Amino acid sequence: MSQMLQIYDQLREMILSLDLGPGERMTERWLESRFAGSRTPIRAALVRLEGEELVRRDGRNWIVAPIDLGELEALSEYREPLEATAVRLACARASEADLAAIEEMLDACQSGAPREEWHRVGTDFHVAIARLSGNPFIVKAIESVMARLSRARWLEVWTEPSREQAWAEHRRILDCIRRNQPDEAVRVAAEHIRDTRDRLLRSLNDDRRGLRARGFAVIGGR
Amino acid sequence: MSQMLQIYDQLREMILSLDLGPGERMTERWLESRFAGSRTPIRAALVRLEGEELVRRDGRNWIVAPIDLGELEALSEYREPLEATAVRLACARASEADLAAIEEMLDACQSGAPREEWHRVGTDFHVAIARLSGNPFIVKAIESVMARLSRARWLEVWTEPSREQAWAEHRRILDCIRRNQPDEAVRVAAEHIRDTRDRLLRSLNDDRRGLRARGFAVIGGR
DNA sequence: CCGGCTTTCTCGGTATCCCAAATTGGGATA
DNA sequence: TATCCCAATTTGGGATACCGAGAAAGCCGG
């Protein structure tokens, strides 16, 4: 694989896993030493990440995108009709095998599982459902949404009740699709999205101070 | 402004206006001579355009993204719930001044206006409505959708009846928002989106041969 | 001790260079 | 005429060199 893609993957992972703090400044020359490779592939990776808005320009500098609390509301408003459409289409188009695969994914996530596992499955569930819609634009949009939520969700998966509630809601959505009840599926999915928004806002507001203390840029909110 | 942005803008415009044919191959060194500037800013512009999927890799080569007929259906399916949400939110959030500005934009497009004008206004209308939603994610999504439809729409604005019908539908959507009838607005907008899809599919299928003759790559469809 | 000035250093933007892989073109051969 | 093979060329990926702008650091006079 090309160096550029390697660097892109690593950098993206470092950002989404909070290895690089939101708001942190990166110089191309620091990245050059951090990863093996010259500025050429690093620049390409940065431009790419800029397109996903995981990285941003601050004047002439590159910074990791800050966590924006205000964004959470808009994101919820945006994804709700998309995921509603996704579950509706999934009811019409998904095969039993597709649904079984998703169920297996959910079941693989037991109480004792590490936080990374809950975090990953929580993302993958939504993307997998979107995939059932058969619509590549919906899939891409949901992937992008989950990437934007990724960093905030590390806080959500910190507490047992949040994890469990999200998991239960995922299960209910899946069941509605399996029973081919599109209207109910849409209702449950919308409720899940609003619940998630509230959970994330609460987590972030609670931990805001702690995050700032760790040097994370957390902006917006009311 | 940086060279990279200049090149990006020009190249994007050339692609969206069909100045560069869909499927056409570009070498970095040809672009280097076409625009003044070295490969470095050109490559940055290409990576950016790749993120918008206006440019694509074909093996090791860069090509202008082909026009994909199959994509039109998926796009319609994708944008319908988004624009439905947009008009619904617009009903709740738009000011009279906002609506007047959009009406003015529509009115500026008279029968005698050049095709470029119809094309531009057709795009801007949808983006403007999305903006009324106040949700930046919806705006970005609609901008992206309209960019993807841009090239196909050159055919749509070719014929008088198509132009007029789209214009009338835009007007009806605007009126529903102004009268604050969200459900009706959603219905009309959804109908407009389906009509547009059908018009575009018909235009493209009709002109498919002609487009191919011009060296345009047109793929997909049934 | 402070404020304004100059010097230095750093960084991103751009140009250029090098390389390996891939494509191409042509000639020999069947 | 079709096919294979090899050299020459082209191409994109990466590395490096250079530049100018802006920030930081030092310096000097008050």
Short mmCIF file of N, CA, C and O in Angstrom, two decimals, chain A residues 70-82 145 148 197, chain B residues 82 85-87 89-90 93 126-143:
data_model
loop_
_atom_site.label_atom_id
_atom_site.label_comp_id
_atom_site.label_asym_id
_atom_site.label_seq_id
_atom_site.Cartn_x
_atom_site.Cartn_y
_atom_site.Cartn_z
N GLY A 70 -22.04 22.15 19.84
CA GLY A 70 -23.18 22.60 19.05
C GLY A 70 -23.45 21.67 17.89
O GLY A 70 -24.58 21.49 17.45
N GLU A 71 -22.38 21.07 17.41
CA GLU A 71 -22.49 20.15 16.29
C GLU A 71 -23.37 18.95 16.60
O GLU A 71 -24.01 18.39 15.71
N LEU A 72 -23.37 18.55 17.87
CA LEU A 72 -24.10 17.33 18.23
C LEU A 72 -25.60 17.44 17.91
O LEU A 72 -26.21 16.49 17.43
N GLU A 73 -26.15 18.62 18.17
CA GLU A 73 -27.58 18.79 17.89
C GLU A 73 -27.84 18.73 16.39
O GLU A 73 -28.75 18.05 15.92
N ALA A 74 -27.03 19.47 15.64
CA ALA A 74 -27.23 19.50 14.19
C ALA A 74 -27.03 18.11 13.60
O ALA A 74 -27.74 17.69 12.69
N LEU A 75 -26.07 17.40 14.15
CA LEU A 75 -25.77 16.06 13.65
C LEU A 75 -26.96 15.13 13.88
O LEU A 75 -27.32 14.33 13.02
N SER A 76 -27.57 15.27 15.04
CA SER A 76 -28.74 14.45 15.36
C SER A 76 -29.89 14.75 14.40
O SER A 76 -30.54 13.85 13.87
N GLU A 77 -30.11 16.04 14.17
CA GLU A 77 -31.17 16.48 13.26
C GLU A 77 -30.93 15.94 11.84
O GLU A 77 -31.86 15.61 11.12
N TYR A 78 -29.66 15.88 11.47
CA TYR A 78 -29.26 15.46 10.13
C TYR A 78 -29.41 13.96 9.95
O TYR A 78 -29.92 13.47 8.95
N ARG A 79 -28.96 13.21 10.95
CA ARG A 79 -28.93 11.76 10.76
C ARG A 79 -30.30 11.13 10.96
O ARG A 79 -30.53 10.03 10.45
N GLU A 80 -31.17 11.81 11.67
CA GLU A 80 -32.45 11.18 11.97
C GLU A 80 -33.23 10.79 10.70
O GLU A 80 -33.61 9.63 10.55
N PRO A 81 -33.44 11.72 9.77
CA PRO A 81 -34.16 11.31 8.56
C PRO A 81 -33.37 10.31 7.73
O PRO A 81 -33.96 9.44 7.07
N LEU A 82 -32.04 10.40 7.78
CA LEU A 82 -31.25 9.45 7.00
C LEU A 82 -31.38 8.04 7.55
O LEU A 82 -31.60 7.08 6.80
N VAL A 145 -21.07 10.53 9.66
CA VAL A 145 -21.69 10.92 10.93
C VAL A 145 -21.03 10.18 12.09
O VAL A 145 -20.67 10.79 13.11
N ARG A 148 -17.74 11.54 12.96
CA ARG A 148 -17.83 12.80 13.70
C ARG A 148 -18.22 12.56 15.16
O ARG A 148 -17.85 13.32 16.04
N ARG A 197 -28.09 11.51 21.41
CA ARG A 197 -27.71 12.92 21.46
C ARG A 197 -27.72 13.41 22.90
O ARG A 197 -26.75 14.03 23.37
N LEU B 82 -33.66 14.14 3.04
CA LEU B 82 -32.89 15.31 3.46
C LEU B 82 -33.61 16.60 3.11
O LEU B 82 -33.75 17.51 3.93
N THR B 85 -36.68 17.12 5.18
CA THR B 85 -36.32 17.71 6.48
C THR B 85 -35.99 19.18 6.33
O THR B 85 -36.38 20.01 7.16
N ALA B 86 -35.29 19.50 5.25
CA ALA B 86 -34.90 20.89 5.04
C ALA B 86 -36.12 21.79 4.91
O ALA B 86 -36.20 22.84 5.56
N VAL B 87 -37.10 21.41 4.09
CA VAL B 87 -38.26 22.30 3.92
C VAL B 87 -39.07 22.37 5.21
O VAL B 87 -39.61 23.42 5.57
N LEU B 89 -37.94 22.16 8.28
CA LEU B 89 -37.24 23.07 9.18
C LEU B 89 -37.33 24.51 8.67
O LEU B 89 -37.44 25.45 9.46
N ALA B 90 -37.30 24.65 7.35
CA ALA B 90 -37.39 26.00 6.78
C ALA B 90 -38.71 26.65 7.17
O ALA B 90 -38.76 27.84 7.49
N ARG B 93 -38.19 27.92 10.60
CA ARG B 93 -37.08 28.80 10.94
C ARG B 93 -36.84 29.96 9.99
O ARG B 93 -36.12 30.90 10.33
N HIS B 126 -31.99 24.86 -4.42
CA HIS B 126 -31.98 23.77 -3.44
C HIS B 126 -31.03 24.04 -2.29
O HIS B 126 -31.32 23.76 -1.13
N VAL B 127 -29.88 24.61 -2.63
CA VAL B 127 -28.91 24.92 -1.58
C VAL B 127 -29.46 26.01 -0.65
O VAL B 127 -29.32 25.93 0.57
N ALA B 128 -30.13 26.99 -1.26
CA ALA B 128 -30.68 28.08 -0.46
C ALA B 128 -31.75 27.57 0.51
O ALA B 128 -31.79 27.95 1.67
N ILE B 129 -32.61 26.69 0.01
CA ILE B 129 -33.63 26.11 0.90
C ILE B 129 -32.96 25.33 2.03
O ILE B 129 -33.33 25.45 3.20
N ALA B 130 -31.94 24.55 1.65
CA ALA B 130 -31.23 23.79 2.68
C ALA B 130 -30.66 24.73 3.73
O ALA B 130 -30.69 24.44 4.93
N ARG B 131 -30.17 25.86 3.27
CA ARG B 131 -29.60 26.81 4.20
C ARG B 131 -30.64 27.31 5.20
O ARG B 131 -30.32 27.57 6.37
N LEU B 132 -31.87 27.44 4.73
CA LEU B 132 -32.94 27.91 5.63
C LEU B 132 -33.15 26.94 6.79
O LEU B 132 -33.69 27.32 7.82
N SER B 133 -32.76 25.71 6.61
CA SER B 133 -32.92 24.73 7.69
C SER B 133 -32.02 25.09 8.87
O SER B 133 -32.25 24.65 9.98
N GLY B 134 -30.99 25.88 8.58
CA GLY B 134 -30.08 26.24 9.66
C GLY B 134 -29.15 25.12 10.05
O GLY B 134 -28.39 25.23 11.00
N ASN B 135 -29.20 24.01 9.31
CA ASN B 135 -28.37 22.85 9.66
C ASN B 135 -27.22 22.69 8.67
O ASN B 135 -27.44 22.34 7.51
N PRO B 136 -26.01 22.94 9.12
CA PRO B 136 -24.87 22.93 8.18
C PRO B 136 -24.63 21.57 7.54
O PRO B 136 -24.12 21.52 6.41
N PHE B 137 -24.98 20.50 8.22
CA PHE B 137 -24.77 19.17 7.62
C PHE B 137 -25.73 18.95 6.46
O PHE B 137 -25.34 18.39 5.43
N ILE B 138 -26.95 19.41 6.63
CA ILE B 138 -27.91 19.29 5.53
C ILE B 138 -27.44 20.15 4.36
O ILE B 138 -27.48 19.72 3.21
N VAL B 139 -26.95 21.33 4.64
CA VAL B 139 -26.47 22.21 3.57
C VAL B 139 -25.34 21.53 2.79
O VAL B 139 -25.38 21.45 1.56
N LYS B 140 -24.38 21.01 3.53
CA LYS B 140 -23.25 20.37 2.86
C LYS B 140 -23.70 19.17 2.03
O LYS B 140 -23.22 18.95 0.90
N ALA B 141 -24.60 18.39 2.58
CA ALA B 141 -25.08 17.21 1.85
C ALA B 141 -25.77 17.64 0.56
O ALA B 141 -25.54 17.05 -0.50
N ILE B 142 -26.59 18.67 0.64
CA ILE B 142 -27.31 19.11 -0.56
C ILE B 142 -26.34 19.72 -1.57
O ILE B 142 -26.46 19.49 -2.78
N GLU B 143 -25.36 20.45 -1.09
CA GLU B 143 -24.35 20.98 -2.01
C GLU B 143 -23.67 19.83 -2.76
O GLU B 143 -23.46 19.89 -3.97
#
